[in-house]
Amino acid sequence: MGKRKFNDEEVTDILKEHQAGATVSDVCQRYGISQPTFYRWHSLQLKDASLDAKRMRALELENQKLKKLLAKAITASMRVSVHHHLPEIRMVRPLRFAGYGPVVRC
C-alpha cells in the first residue's frame, strides 16, 4: 500500500467543503482525487459517525449505571455514619420524687 496523499484531518476538511455547498466534481478537481475516492471517504465517515453514536449511547448507559451505584454507596455510607454518631441511649429506671411525675436520669 502506498503513502497516503491526505491525512484524516484533510479528508474531513475536504468532505466539509462539499457539505458547505461545493459540488463533488469541483472538490475532486481541486484536490486531484477521483469521485469514487470521494464517495468512499464519505461512506467511511458515515460509518464512523454511526459507530461513534453507538459508542456514545453505550457510554451514557454505563454512566447511568455508575451514577446509581454511587448514589447507593453514598446512601449506605450516610446511614452508617448517622448510626455511628448517634449517642448511645441507655434505659434507666425512672426515679420518683414525692408528688412529682417520673424523672429520667441523664
mmCIF file of C-alpha atoms in Angstrom:
data_model
loop_
_atom_site.group_PDB
_atom_site.id
_atom_site.type_symbol
_atom_site.label_atom_id
_atom_site.label_comp_id
_atom_site.label_asym_id
_atom_site.label_seq_id
_atom_site.Cartn_x
_atom_site.Cartn_y
_atom_site.Cartn_z
ATOM 1 C CA MET A 1 0.000 0.000 0.000
ATOM 2 C CA GLY A 2 1.364 3.386 -0.963
ATOM 3 C CA LYS A 3 1.794 6.523 1.077
ATOM 4 C CA ARG A 4 -1.417 8.413 1.751
ATOM 5 C CA LYS A 5 -1.778 11.719 -0.003
ATOM 6 C CA PHE A 6 -4.209 13.141 2.591
ATOM 7 C CA ASN A 7 -4.340 12.604 6.341
ATOM 8 C CA ASP A 8 -7.602 12.170 8.247
ATOM 9 C CA GLU A 9 -7.966 15.867 9.063
ATOM 10 C CA GLU A 10 -7.510 16.849 5.426
ATOM 11 C CA VAL A 11 -10.091 14.272 4.316
ATOM 12 C CA THR A 12 -12.532 15.684 6.882
ATOM 13 C CA ASP A 13 -11.881 19.217 5.615
ATOM 14 C CA ILE A 14 -12.481 18.118 2.014
ATOM 15 C CA LEU A 15 -15.776 16.482 2.960
ATOM 16 C CA LYS A 16 -16.813 19.579 4.941
ATOM 17 C CA GLU A 17 -16.111 21.715 1.889
ATOM 18 C CA HIS A 18 -18.595 19.606 -0.055
ATOM 19 C CA GLN A 19 -21.136 19.892 2.775
ATOM 20 C CA ALA A 20 -20.727 23.678 2.635
ATOM 21 C CA GLY A 21 -22.098 23.673 -0.904
ATOM 22 C CA ALA A 22 -19.306 22.818 -3.346
ATOM 23 C CA THR A 23 -20.103 20.172 -5.948
ATOM 24 C CA VAL A 24 -18.412 16.781 -5.850
ATOM 25 C CA SER A 25 -16.758 17.337 -9.212
ATOM 26 C CA ASP A 26 -15.369 20.730 -8.113
ATOM 27 C CA VAL A 27 -13.958 19.299 -4.885
ATOM 28 C CA CYS A 28 -12.448 16.309 -6.704
ATOM 29 C CA GLN A 29 -10.873 18.543 -9.344
ATOM 30 C CA ARG A 30 -9.485 20.975 -6.761
ATOM 31 C CA TYR A 31 -7.762 18.235 -4.737
ATOM 32 C CA GLY A 32 -6.923 15.857 -7.564
ATOM 33 C CA ILE A 33 -8.964 12.908 -6.336
ATOM 34 C CA SER A 34 -11.397 10.682 -8.183
ATOM 35 C CA GLN A 35 -15.112 10.693 -7.468
ATOM 36 C CA PRO A 36 -15.063 7.057 -6.261
ATOM 37 C CA THR A 37 -12.390 8.066 -3.747
ATOM 38 C CA PHE A 38 -14.542 10.961 -2.563
ATOM 39 C CA TYR A 39 -17.592 8.745 -2.134
ATOM 40 C CA ARG A 40 -15.531 6.072 -0.338
ATOM 41 C CA TRP A 41 -14.307 8.720 2.118
ATOM 42 C CA HIS A 42 -17.876 9.924 2.520
ATOM 43 C CA SER A 43 -19.216 6.431 3.277
ATOM 44 C CA LEU A 44 -16.375 5.756 5.729
ATOM 45 C CA GLN A 45 -17.167 8.992 7.519
ATOM 46 C CA LEU A 46 -20.837 7.985 7.794
ATOM 47 C CA LYS A 47 -19.873 4.565 9.193
ATOM 48 C CA ASP A 48 -17.583 6.218 11.722
ATOM 49 C CA ALA A 49 -20.382 8.578 12.743
ATOM 50 C CA SER A 50 -22.782 5.678 13.343
ATOM 51 C CA LEU A 51 -20.131 3.808 15.354
ATOM 52 C CA ASP A 52 -19.493 6.955 17.384
ATOM 53 C CA ALA A 53 -23.224 7.240 18.102
ATOM 54 C CA LYS A 54 -23.318 3.612 19.281
ATOM 55 C CA ARG A 55 -20.272 4.149 21.487
ATOM 56 C CA MET A 56 -21.795 7.323 22.904
ATOM 57 C CA ARG A 57 -25.032 5.511 23.777
ATOM 58 C CA ALA A 58 -23.089 2.684 25.431
ATOM 59 C CA LEU A 59 -21.092 5.219 27.463
ATOM 60 C CA GLU A 60 -24.272 7.022 28.516
ATOM 61 C CA LEU A 61 -25.804 3.745 29.733
ATOM 62 C CA GLU A 62 -22.637 2.876 31.632
ATOM 63 C CA ASN A 63 -22.602 6.371 33.150
ATOM 64 C CA GLN A 64 -26.198 5.959 34.369
ATOM 65 C CA LYS A 65 -25.338 2.624 35.999
ATOM 66 C CA LEU A 66 -22.301 4.133 37.698
ATOM 67 C CA LYS A 67 -24.328 7.078 38.989
ATOM 68 C CA LYS A 68 -26.873 4.688 40.512
ATOM 69 C CA LEU A 69 -24.102 2.656 42.146
ATOM 70 C CA LEU A 70 -22.529 5.821 43.526
ATOM 71 C CA ALA A 71 -25.868 7.023 44.898
ATOM 72 C CA LYS A 72 -26.399 3.675 46.635
ATOM 73 C CA ALA A 73 -22.891 3.773 48.096
ATOM 74 C CA ILE A 74 -23.322 7.324 49.363
ATOM 75 C CA THR A 75 -26.707 6.478 50.876
ATOM 76 C CA ALA A 76 -25.288 3.411 52.620
ATOM 77 C CA SER A 77 -22.331 5.437 53.862
ATOM 78 C CA MET A 78 -24.623 8.122 55.238
ATOM 79 C CA ARG A 79 -26.706 5.511 57.058
ATOM 80 C CA VAL A 80 -23.605 4.051 58.676
ATOM 81 C CA SER A 81 -22.214 7.445 59.665
ATOM 82 C CA VAL A 82 -25.550 8.612 61.104
ATOM 83 C CA HIS A 83 -25.843 5.492 63.268
ATOM 84 C CA HIS A 84 -22.213 5.757 64.243
ATOM 85 C CA HIS A 85 -22.565 9.332 65.523
ATOM 86 C CA LEU A 86 -25.805 8.879 67.424
ATOM 87 C CA PRO A 87 -25.304 8.863 71.179
ATOM 88 C CA GLU A 88 -25.893 5.565 72.858
ATOM 89 C CA ILE A 89 -29.297 5.505 74.508
ATOM 90 C CA ARG A 90 -29.351 3.855 77.919
ATOM 91 C CA MET A 91 -32.509 2.730 79.511
ATOM 92 C CA VAL A 92 -32.649 3.870 83.128
ATOM 93 C CA ARG A 93 -35.242 3.291 85.719
ATOM 94 C CA PRO A 94 -37.194 6.483 86.421
ATOM 95 C CA LEU A 95 -36.861 7.980 89.856
ATOM 96 C CA ARG A 96 -39.936 9.199 91.672
ATOM 97 C CA PHE A 97 -39.976 12.128 93.982
ATOM 98 C CA ALA A 98 -42.831 12.758 96.280
ATOM 99 C CA GLY A 99 -45.789 14.024 94.297
ATOM 100 C CA TYR A 100 -43.891 14.597 91.050
ATOM 101 C CA GLY A 101 -44.000 12.539 87.903
ATOM 102 C CA PRO A 102 -41.222 10.299 86.672
ATOM 103 C CA VAL A 103 -37.768 11.816 86.316
ATOM 104 C CA VAL A 104 -35.179 10.377 84.000
ATOM 105 C CA ARG A 105 -31.512 10.469 84.936
ATOM 106 C CA CYS A 106 -29.159 11.748 82.289
#
